[in-house]
Coordinates of C-alpha atoms and ligand atoms in Angstrom, one line a residue:
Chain A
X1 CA 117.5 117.9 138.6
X2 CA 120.0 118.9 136.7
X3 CA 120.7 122.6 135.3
X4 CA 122.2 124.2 132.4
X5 CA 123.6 127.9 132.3
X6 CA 126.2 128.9 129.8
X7 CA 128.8 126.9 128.9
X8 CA 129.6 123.1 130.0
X9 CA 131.6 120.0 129.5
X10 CA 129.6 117.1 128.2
X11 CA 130.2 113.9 127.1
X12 CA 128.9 112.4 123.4
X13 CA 128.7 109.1 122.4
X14 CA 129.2 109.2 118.4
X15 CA 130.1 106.5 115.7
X16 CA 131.5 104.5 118.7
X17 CA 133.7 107.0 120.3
X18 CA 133.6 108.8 123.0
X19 CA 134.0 113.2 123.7
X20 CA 134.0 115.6 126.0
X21 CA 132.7 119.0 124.5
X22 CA 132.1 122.8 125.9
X23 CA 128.3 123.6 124.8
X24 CA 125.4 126.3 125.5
X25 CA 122.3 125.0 126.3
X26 CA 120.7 125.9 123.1
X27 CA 123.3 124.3 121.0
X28 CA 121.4 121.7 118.8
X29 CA 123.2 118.2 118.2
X30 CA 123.4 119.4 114.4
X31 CA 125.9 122.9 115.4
X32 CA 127.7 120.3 117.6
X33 CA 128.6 118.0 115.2
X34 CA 129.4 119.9 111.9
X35 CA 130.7 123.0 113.8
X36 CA 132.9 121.3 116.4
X37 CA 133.6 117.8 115.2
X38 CA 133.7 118.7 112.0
X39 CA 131.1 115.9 111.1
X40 CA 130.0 117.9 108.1
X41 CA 127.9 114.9 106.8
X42 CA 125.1 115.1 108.4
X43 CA 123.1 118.1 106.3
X44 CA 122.1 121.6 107.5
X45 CA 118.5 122.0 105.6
X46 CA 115.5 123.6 106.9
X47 CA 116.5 123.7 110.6
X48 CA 113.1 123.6 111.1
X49 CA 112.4 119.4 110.8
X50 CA 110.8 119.6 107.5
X51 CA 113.6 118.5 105.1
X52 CA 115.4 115.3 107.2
X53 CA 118.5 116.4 105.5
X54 CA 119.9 116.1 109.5
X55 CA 118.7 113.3 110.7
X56 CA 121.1 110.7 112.6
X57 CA 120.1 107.8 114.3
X58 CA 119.9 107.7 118.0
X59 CA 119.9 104.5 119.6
X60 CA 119.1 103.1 115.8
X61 CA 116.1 105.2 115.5
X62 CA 116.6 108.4 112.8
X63 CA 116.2 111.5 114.9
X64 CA 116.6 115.1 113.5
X65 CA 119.5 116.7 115.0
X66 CA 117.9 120.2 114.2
X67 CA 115.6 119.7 116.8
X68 CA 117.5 118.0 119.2
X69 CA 119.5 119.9 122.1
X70 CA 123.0 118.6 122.1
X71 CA 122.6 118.6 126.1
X72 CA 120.3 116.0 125.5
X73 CA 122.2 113.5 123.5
X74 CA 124.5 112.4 126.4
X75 CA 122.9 109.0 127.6
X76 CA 122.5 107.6 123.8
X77 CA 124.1 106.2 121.2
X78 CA 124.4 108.5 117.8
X79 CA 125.4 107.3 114.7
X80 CA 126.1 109.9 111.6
X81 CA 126.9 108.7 108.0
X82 CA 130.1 109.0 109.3
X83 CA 129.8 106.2 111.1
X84 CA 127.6 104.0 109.0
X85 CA 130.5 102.1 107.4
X86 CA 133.7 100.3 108.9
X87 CA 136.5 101.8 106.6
X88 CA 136.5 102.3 102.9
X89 CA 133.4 99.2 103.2
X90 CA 130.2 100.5 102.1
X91 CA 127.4 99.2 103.4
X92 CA 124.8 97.2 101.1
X93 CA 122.5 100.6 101.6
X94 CA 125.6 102.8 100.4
X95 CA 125.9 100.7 97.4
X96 CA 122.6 100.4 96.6
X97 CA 122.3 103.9 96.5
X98 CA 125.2 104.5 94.7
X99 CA 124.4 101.8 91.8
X100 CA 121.1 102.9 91.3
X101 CA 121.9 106.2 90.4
X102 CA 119.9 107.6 93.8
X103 CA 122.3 110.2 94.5
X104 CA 122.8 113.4 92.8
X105 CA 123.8 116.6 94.3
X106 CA 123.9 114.6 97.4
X107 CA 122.0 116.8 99.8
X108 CA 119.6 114.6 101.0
X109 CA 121.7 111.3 100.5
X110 CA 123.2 111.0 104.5
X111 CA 119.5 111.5 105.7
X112 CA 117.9 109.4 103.1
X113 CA 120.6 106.7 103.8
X114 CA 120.7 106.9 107.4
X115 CA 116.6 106.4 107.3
X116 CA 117.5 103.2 105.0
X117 CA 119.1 101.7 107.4
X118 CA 116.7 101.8 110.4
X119 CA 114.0 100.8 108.2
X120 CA 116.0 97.5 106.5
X121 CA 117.1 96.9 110.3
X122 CA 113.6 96.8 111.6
X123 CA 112.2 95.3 108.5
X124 CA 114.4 93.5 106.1
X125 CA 111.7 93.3 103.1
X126 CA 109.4 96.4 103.2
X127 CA 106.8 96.9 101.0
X128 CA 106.8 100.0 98.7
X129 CA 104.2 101.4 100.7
X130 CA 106.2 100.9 103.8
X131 CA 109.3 102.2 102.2
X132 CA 107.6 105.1 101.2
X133 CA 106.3 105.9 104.7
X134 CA 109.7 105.5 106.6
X135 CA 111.4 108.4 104.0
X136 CA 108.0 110.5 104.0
X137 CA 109.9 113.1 105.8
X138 CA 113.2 113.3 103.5
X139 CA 112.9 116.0 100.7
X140 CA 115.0 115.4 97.4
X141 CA 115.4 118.4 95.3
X142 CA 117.4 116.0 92.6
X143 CA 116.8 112.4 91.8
X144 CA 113.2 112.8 92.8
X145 CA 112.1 109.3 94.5
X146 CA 112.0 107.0 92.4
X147 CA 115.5 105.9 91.8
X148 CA 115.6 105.9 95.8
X149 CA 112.8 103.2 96.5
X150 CA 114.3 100.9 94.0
X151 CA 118.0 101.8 95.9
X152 CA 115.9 100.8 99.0
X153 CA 114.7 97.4 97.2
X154 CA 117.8 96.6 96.1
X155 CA 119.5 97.1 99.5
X156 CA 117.0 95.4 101.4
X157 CA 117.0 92.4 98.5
X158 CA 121.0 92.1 99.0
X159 CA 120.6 92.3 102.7
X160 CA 118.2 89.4 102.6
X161 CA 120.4 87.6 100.0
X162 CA 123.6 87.6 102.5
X163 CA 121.6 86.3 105.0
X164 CA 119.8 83.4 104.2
Chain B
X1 CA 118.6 128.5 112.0
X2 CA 120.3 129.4 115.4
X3 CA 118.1 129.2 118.8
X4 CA 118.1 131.9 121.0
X5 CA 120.4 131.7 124.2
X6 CA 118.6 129.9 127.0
X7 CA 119.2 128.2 130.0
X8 CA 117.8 124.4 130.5
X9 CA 116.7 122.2 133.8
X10 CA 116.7 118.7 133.1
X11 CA 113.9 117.0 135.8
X12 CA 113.6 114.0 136.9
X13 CA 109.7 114.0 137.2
X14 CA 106.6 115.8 135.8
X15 CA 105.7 116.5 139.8
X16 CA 109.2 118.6 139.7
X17 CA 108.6 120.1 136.5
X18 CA 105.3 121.2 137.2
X19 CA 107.0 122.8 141.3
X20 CA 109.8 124.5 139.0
X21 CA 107.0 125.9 136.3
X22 CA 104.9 127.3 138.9
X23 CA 107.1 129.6 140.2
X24 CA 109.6 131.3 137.7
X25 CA 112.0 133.5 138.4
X26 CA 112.3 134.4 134.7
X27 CA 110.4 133.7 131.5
X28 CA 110.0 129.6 131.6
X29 CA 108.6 127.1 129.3
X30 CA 108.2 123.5 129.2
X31 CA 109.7 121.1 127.0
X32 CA 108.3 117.4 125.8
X33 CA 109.7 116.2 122.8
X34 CA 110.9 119.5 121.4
X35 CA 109.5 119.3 118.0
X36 CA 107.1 121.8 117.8
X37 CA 108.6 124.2 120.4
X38 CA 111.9 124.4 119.4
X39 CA 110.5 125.5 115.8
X40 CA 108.8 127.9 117.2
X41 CA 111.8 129.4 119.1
X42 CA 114.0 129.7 116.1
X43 CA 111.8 131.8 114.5
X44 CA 111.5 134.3 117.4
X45 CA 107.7 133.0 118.3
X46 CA 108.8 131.7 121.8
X47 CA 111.7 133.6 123.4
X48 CA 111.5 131.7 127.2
X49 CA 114.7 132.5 129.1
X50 CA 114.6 129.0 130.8
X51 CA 113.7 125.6 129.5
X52 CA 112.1 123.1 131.5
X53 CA 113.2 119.9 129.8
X54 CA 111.3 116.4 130.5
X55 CA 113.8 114.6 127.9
X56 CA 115.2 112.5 131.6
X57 CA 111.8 111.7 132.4
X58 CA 111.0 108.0 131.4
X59 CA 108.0 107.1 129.7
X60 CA 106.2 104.6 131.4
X61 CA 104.7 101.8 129.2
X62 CA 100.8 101.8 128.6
X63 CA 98.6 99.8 130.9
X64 CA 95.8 98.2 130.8
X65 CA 93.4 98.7 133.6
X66 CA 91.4 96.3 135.2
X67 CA 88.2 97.1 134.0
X68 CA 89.2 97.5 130.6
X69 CA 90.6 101.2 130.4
X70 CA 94.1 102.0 129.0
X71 CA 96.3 104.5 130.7
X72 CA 99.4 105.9 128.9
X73 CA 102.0 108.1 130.0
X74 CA 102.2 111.7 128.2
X75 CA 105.8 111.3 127.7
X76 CA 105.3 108.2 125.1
X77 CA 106.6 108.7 121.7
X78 CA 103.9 109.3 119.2
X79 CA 105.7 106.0 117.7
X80 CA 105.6 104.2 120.9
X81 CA 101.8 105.0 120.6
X82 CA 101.5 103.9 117.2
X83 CA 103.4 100.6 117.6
X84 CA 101.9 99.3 121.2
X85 CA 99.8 96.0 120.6
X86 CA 97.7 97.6 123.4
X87 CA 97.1 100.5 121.5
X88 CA 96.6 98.8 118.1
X89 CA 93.5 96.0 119.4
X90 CA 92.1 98.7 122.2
X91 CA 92.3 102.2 120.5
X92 CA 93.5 101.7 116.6
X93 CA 91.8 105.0 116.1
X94 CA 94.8 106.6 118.0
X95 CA 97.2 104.7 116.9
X96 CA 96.2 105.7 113.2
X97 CA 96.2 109.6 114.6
X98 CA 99.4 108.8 115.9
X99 CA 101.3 107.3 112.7
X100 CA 99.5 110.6 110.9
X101 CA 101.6 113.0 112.6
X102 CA 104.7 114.0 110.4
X103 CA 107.4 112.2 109.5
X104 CA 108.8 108.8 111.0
X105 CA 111.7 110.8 112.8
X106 CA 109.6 113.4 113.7
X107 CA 107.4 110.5 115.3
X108 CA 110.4 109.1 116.9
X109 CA 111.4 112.5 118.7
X110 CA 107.6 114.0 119.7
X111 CA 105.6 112.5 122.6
X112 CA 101.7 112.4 123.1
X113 CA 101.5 115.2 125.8
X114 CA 103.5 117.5 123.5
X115 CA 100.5 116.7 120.5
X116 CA 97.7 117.8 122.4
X117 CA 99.5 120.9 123.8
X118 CA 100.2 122.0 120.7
X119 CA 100.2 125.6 119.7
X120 CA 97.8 126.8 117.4
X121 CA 98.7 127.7 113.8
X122 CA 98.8 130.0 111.1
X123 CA 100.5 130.0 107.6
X124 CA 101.8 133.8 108.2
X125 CA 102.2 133.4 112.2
X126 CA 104.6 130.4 112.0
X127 CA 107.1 131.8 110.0
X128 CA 110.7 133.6 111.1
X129 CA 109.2 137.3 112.0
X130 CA 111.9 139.7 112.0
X131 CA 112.0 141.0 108.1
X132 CA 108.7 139.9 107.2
X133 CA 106.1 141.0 109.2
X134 CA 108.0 143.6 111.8
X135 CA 104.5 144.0 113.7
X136 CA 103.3 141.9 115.8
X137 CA 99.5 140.5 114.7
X138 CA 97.2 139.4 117.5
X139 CA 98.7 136.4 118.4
X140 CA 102.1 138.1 119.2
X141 CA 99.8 140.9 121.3
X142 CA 99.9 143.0 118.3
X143 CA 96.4 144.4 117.3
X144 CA 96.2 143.5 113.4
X145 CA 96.1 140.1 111.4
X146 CA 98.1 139.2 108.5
X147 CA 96.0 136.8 107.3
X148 CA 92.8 138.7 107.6
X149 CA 93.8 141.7 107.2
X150 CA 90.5 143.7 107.6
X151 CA 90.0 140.9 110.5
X152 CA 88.9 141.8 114.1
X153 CA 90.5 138.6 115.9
X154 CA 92.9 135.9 115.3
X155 CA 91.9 132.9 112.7
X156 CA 94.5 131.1 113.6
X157 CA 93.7 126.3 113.6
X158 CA 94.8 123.9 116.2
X159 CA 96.3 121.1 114.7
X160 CA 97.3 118.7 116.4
X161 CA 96.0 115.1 115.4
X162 CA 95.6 113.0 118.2
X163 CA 93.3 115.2 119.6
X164 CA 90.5 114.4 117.8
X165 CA 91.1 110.8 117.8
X166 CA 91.1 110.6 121.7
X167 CA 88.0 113.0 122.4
X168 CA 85.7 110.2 120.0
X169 CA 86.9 108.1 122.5
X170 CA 85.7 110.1 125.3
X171 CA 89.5 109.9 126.6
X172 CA 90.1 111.9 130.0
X173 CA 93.4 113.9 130.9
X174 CA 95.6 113.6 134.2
X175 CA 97.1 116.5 134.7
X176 CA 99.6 117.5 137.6
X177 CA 99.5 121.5 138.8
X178 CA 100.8 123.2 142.0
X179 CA 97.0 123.5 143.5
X180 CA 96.0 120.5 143.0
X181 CA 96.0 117.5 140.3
X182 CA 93.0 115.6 139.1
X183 CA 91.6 114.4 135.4
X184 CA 89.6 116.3 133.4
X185 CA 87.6 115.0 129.7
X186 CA 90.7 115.6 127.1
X187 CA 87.6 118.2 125.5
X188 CA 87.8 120.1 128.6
X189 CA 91.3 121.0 127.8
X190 CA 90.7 123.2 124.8
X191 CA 89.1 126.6 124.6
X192 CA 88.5 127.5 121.1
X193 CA 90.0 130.6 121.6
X194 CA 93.3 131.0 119.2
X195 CA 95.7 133.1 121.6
X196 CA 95.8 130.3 123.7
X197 CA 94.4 127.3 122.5
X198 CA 95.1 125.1 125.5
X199 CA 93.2 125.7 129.3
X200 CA 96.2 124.5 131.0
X201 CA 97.0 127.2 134.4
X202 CA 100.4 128.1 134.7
X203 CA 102.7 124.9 136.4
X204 CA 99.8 122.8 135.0
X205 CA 101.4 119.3 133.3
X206 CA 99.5 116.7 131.3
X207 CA 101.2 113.3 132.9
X208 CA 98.3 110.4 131.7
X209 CA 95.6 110.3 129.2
X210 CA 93.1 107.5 130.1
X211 CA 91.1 105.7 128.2
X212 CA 87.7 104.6 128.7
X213 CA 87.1 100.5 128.1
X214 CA 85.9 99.5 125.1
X215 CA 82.8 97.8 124.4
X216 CA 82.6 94.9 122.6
X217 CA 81.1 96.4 119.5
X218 CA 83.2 99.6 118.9
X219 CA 84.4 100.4 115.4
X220 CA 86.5 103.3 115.3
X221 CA 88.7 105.2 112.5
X222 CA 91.0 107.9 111.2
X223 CA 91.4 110.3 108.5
X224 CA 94.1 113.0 107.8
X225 CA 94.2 114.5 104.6
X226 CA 96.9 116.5 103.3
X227 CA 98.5 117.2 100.3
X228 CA 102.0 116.4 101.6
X229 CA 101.8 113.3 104.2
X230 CA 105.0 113.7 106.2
X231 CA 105.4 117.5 105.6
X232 CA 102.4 118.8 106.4
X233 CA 100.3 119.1 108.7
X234 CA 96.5 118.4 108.4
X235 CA 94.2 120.1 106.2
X236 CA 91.2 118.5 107.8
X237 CA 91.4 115.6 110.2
X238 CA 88.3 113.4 111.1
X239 CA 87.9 110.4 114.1
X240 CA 84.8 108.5 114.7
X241 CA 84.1 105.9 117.4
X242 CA 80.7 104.0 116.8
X243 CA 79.3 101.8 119.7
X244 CA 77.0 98.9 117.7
X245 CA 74.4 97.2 118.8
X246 CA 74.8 93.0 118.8
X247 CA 74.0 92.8 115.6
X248 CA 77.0 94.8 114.5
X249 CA 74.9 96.7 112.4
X250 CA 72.9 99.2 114.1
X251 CA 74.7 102.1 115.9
X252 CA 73.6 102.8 119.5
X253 CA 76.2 106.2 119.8
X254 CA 78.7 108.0 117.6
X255 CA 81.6 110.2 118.6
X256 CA 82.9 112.3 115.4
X257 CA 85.4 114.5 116.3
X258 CA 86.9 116.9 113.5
X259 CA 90.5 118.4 113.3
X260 CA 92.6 121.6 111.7
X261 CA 89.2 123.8 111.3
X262 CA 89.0 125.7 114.2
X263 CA 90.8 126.5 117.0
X264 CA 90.1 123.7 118.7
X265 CA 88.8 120.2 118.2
X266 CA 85.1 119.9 117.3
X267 CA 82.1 117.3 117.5
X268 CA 79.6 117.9 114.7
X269 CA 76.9 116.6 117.4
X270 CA 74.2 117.0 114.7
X271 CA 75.7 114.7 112.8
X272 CA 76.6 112.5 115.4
X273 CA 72.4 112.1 115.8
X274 CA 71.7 111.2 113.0
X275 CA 74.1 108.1 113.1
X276 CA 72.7 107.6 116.4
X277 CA 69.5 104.7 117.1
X278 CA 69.2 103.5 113.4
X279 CA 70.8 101.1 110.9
X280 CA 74.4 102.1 109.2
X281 CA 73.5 102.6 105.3
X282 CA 75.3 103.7 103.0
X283 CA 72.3 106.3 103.0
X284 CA 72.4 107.2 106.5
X285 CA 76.6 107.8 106.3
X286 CA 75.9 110.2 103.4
X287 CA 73.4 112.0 105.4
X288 CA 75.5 112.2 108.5
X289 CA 78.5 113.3 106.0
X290 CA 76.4 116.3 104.6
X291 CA 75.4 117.1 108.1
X292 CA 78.6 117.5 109.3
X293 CA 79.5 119.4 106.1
X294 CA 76.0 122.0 107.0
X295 CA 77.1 122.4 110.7
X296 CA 80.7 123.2 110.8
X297 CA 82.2 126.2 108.9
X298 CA 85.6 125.6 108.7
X299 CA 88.3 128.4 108.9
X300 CA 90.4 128.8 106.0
X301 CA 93.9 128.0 106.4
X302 CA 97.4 127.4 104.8
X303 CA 96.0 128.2 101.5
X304 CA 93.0 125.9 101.7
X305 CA 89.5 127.8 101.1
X306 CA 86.8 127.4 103.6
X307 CA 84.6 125.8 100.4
X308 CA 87.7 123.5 99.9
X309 CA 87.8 122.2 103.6
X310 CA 83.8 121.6 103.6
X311 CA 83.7 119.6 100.7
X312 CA 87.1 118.4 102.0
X313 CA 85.3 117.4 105.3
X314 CA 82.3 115.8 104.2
X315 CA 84.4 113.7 102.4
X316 CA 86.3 112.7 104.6
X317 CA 83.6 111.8 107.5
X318 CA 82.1 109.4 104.6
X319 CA 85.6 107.8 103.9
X320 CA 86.3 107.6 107.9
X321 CA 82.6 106.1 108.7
X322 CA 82.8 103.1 105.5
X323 CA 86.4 102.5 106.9
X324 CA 85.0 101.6 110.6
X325 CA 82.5 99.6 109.2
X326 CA 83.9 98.5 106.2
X327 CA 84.3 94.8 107.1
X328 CA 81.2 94.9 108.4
X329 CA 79.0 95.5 105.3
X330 CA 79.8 92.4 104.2
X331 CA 78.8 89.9 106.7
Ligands
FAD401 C1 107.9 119.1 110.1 C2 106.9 118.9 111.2 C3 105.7 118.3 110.9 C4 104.7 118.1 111.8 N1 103.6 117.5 111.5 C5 102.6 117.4 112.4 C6 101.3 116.8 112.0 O1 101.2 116.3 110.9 N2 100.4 116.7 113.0 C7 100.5 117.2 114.3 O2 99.6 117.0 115.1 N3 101.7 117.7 114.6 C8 102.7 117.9 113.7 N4 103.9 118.5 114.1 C9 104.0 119.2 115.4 C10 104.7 118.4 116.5 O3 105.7 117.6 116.0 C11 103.7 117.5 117.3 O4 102.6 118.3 117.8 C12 104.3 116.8 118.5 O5 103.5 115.8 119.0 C13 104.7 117.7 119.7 O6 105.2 116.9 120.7 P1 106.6 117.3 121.4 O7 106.8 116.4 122.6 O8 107.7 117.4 120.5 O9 106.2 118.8 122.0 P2 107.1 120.0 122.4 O10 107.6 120.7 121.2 O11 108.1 119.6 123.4 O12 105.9 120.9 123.2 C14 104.8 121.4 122.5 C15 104.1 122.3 123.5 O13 103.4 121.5 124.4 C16 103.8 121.8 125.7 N5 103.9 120.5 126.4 C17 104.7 119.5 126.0 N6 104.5 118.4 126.8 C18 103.5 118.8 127.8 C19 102.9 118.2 128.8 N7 103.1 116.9 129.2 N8 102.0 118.9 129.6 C20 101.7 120.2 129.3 N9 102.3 120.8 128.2 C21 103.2 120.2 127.5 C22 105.2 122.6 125.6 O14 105.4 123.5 126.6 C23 105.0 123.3 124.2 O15 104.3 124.5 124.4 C24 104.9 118.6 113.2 C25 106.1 119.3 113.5 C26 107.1 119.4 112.5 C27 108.4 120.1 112.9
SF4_402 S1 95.4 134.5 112.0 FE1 96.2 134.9 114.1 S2 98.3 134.2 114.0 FE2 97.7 134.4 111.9 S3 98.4 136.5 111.3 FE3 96.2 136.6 112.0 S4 96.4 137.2 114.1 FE4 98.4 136.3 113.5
FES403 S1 117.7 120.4 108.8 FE1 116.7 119.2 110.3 S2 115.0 118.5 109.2 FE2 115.8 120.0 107.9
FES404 S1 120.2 114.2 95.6 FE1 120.1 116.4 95.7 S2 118.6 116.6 97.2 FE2 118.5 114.5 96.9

């Protein structure tokens, strides 16, 4: 058992490093990171886990960071958009997204790509029907969707290019 | 959206949680998965001083019992549930339920315990409280309704979709309390009354649902309908389990359970009989589908009109029934 009260040092694994940081138990993973790491790319939205604007993967699985107590990120893994790419290297999802004009005010774009990513690692060549269930939960108030599943097809058709 | 300030015990078991729960020494509340709760804090609906947190607590993988049952833990993911092979060839009717419920990262985050001890809902209940609606309605101990306005009692729906799914299956609860832990039928666990949807006594825990084996015959399916898949929740939700006889084509029992129109999950057992002891028709699914439709009266909710969600149901019991037997009325 382990207990919470006020203020306390704990230790965050994010993009591949390592901190110690003071937070309040009711500190969600999403204050954490844009308000003290200054990791402003993952999106403040609804706050509620209705828009997926902050989602972040955990582990490799998207997660909403809205909902999630940063007390109880300590034993995984999180990966922001931060983190997504090694340097000034996009990724093939990045570029995707960029190329086919899926990005507009840019809101949604960390979630949306961070989602991407998960799905293409778990399943390199989804169906439209699959792609469209793995970003149900991702509101775009801009490109509207479609330009996003043909991002999604072209990432996942590049990905599975460079492999085989 | 900020939370209110709190203070948070991570456990190591549901057994602990459930000591810790039973006796508080200020305002305490348990915490699964987060995803409905924490909501539900940050708009002032939940104020608990203390946090009981089962986020340490390991899921245990479903098992399959020797005589055919399945037993999962009420810590699983909703995911987890969707994805297991066990759940998929012994129960797809939950793991459908299970895929229904939000969005995949939502899915990744709540657990199954969490589902069927959901709160129930209202369109002008869940909603931030403090510039809107300054007095409290009945479900904040207030004494008036938003909704209804001239209404004597809270209208507010239970929601949660794996309910229904696991009460066609006749699925029992374990559940872990300070006086005393034993299972009880999943159906047993919900009181129809909105102020507080779920029978649970104070330190109680749900810790397994079990389910009962499955015949050889059983066709089973699942139906959410909502205008916004991923979004939103259920306008109606519909489960059915049929037991056939050997020739695959006569129906020996039927469990419908229905979802969102009440405040709690319920059996149209009319219906039920008349699937019940004769041959599955096209005719006979219509019949049941309009006696489902006569026998429940479905609260309005979220914008959706009671004659909405009754034509909405009785569409949705056909479309649930011709999925389960779907292959067969071709053989
Ligand atoms: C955007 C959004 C969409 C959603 N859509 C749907 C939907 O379509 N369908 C649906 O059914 N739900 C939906 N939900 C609600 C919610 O995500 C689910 O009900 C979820 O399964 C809750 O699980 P949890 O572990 O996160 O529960 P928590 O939020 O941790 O807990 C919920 C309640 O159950 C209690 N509780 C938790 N675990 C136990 C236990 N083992 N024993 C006793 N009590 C327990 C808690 O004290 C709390 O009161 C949605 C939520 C959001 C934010
Ligand atoms: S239906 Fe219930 S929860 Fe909704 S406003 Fe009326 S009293 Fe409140
Ligand atoms: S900000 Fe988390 S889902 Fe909208
Ligand atoms: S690009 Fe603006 S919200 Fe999607």
């Amino acid at each position: 058992m382990v207990e919470y009260t006020g203020k306390r040092l704990i230790q965050l694994n994010i993009n591949g490093e390592q901190f110690s940081l003071a937070v309040e138990p009711q500190e969600t993973l999403l204050e954490v990171l844009r308000n003290q790491l200054g990791l402003t790319g993952t999106k403040d939205g609804c706050g509620t886990g209705e828009c997926g604007a902050c989602t972040v993967l955990m582990d490799g699985k998207p997660q909403l960071a809205c909902l999630l107590l940063a007390i109880d990120c300590q034993q995984v893994k999180i990966t922001t958009i931060e983190g997504l790419s090694t340097g000034r290297q996009l990724t093939s999802v990045q570029e995707a997204f960029l190329e086919e004009g899926a990005v507009q005010c840019g809101f949604c774009t960390p979630g949306m790509v961070l989602a991407t990513s998960a799905l293409l690692t778990e399943n390199s060549r989804p169906s439209e029907k699959e792609i469209k269930k793995a970003l149900e939960g991702h509101l775009c108030r801009c490109t509207g969707y479609n330009k996003i599943i043909s991002a999604v097809q072209q990432a996942s058709a590049k990905m599975t290019r460079n492999v085989t | 959206m900020r939370l209110p300030k709190f203070s948070c015990v991570k456990v190591a078991s549901v057994e602990e949680a459930s000591r810790l729960l039973a006796q508080p020494d200020v305002e305490t509340c348990l915490s699964a998965g987060g995803t409905e709760l924490l909501p539900r804090m940050k708009y002032g609906l939940s104020r608990p001083q203390k946090l009981i947190s089962l986020k340490g607590v390991a899921a245990e993988a479903p098992v399959l019992g020797e005589d055919g049952s399945i037993q999962l833990h009420a810590l699983m993911t909703l995911s987890a549930v969707a994805a297991s092979h066990l759940v998929q060839e012994n129960a797809p009717v939950l793991a459908a339920a299970a895929a229904a419920v939000g969005s995949n990262e939502i899915r990744n985050m709540a657990t199954l315990g969490g589902n069927l001890c959901q709160d129930s809902r209202c369109l002008y209940y869940n909603q931030p409280h403090d510039f809107q609606f300054t007095a409290p309605c009945f479900k904040r101990g207030g004494d008036q309704c938003y909704f209804i306005p001239a209404g004597k009692k809270c209208r507010a729906v239970f929601m949660a979709d794996t309910a229904p799914a696991l009460i066609s299956l006749g699925a029992n609860v374990y559940v872990v309390g300070p006086v005393g832990s034993g299972s009880i039928p999943l159906e047993k666990l919900y009181s129809n009354d909105p102020l507080r949807p779920v029978t649970l006594a104070s330190g109680e825990i749900l810790s397994r649902i079990i389910i009962p084996a499955r015949p050889m015959q059983r066709v089973e399916a699942f139906a959410k309908f909502s205008w916004r898949p991923g979004f939103e929740f259920s306008a109606v939700s519909v489960a059915v389990v049929l037991d056939l006889d050997e020739d695959r084509q006569t129906c020996r029992s039927a469990r419908l359970s229905v979802g969102s129109i009440a405040a709690g999950p319920l059996r149209p057992l009319k219906a039920e009989a008349v699937l019940a002891g004769g041959r599955l028709s096209d005719k006979v699914i219509t019949a049941a589908a309009d006696q489902a439709a006569a026998e429940i009266h479905p609260v309005p909710h979220h914008g959706y009109s009671r004659v909405y969600l009754t034509e909405c149901l009785r569409a949705q019991v056909r479309r649930v029934l011709h999925s389960a037997i779907g292959p067969l009325a071709k053989t």
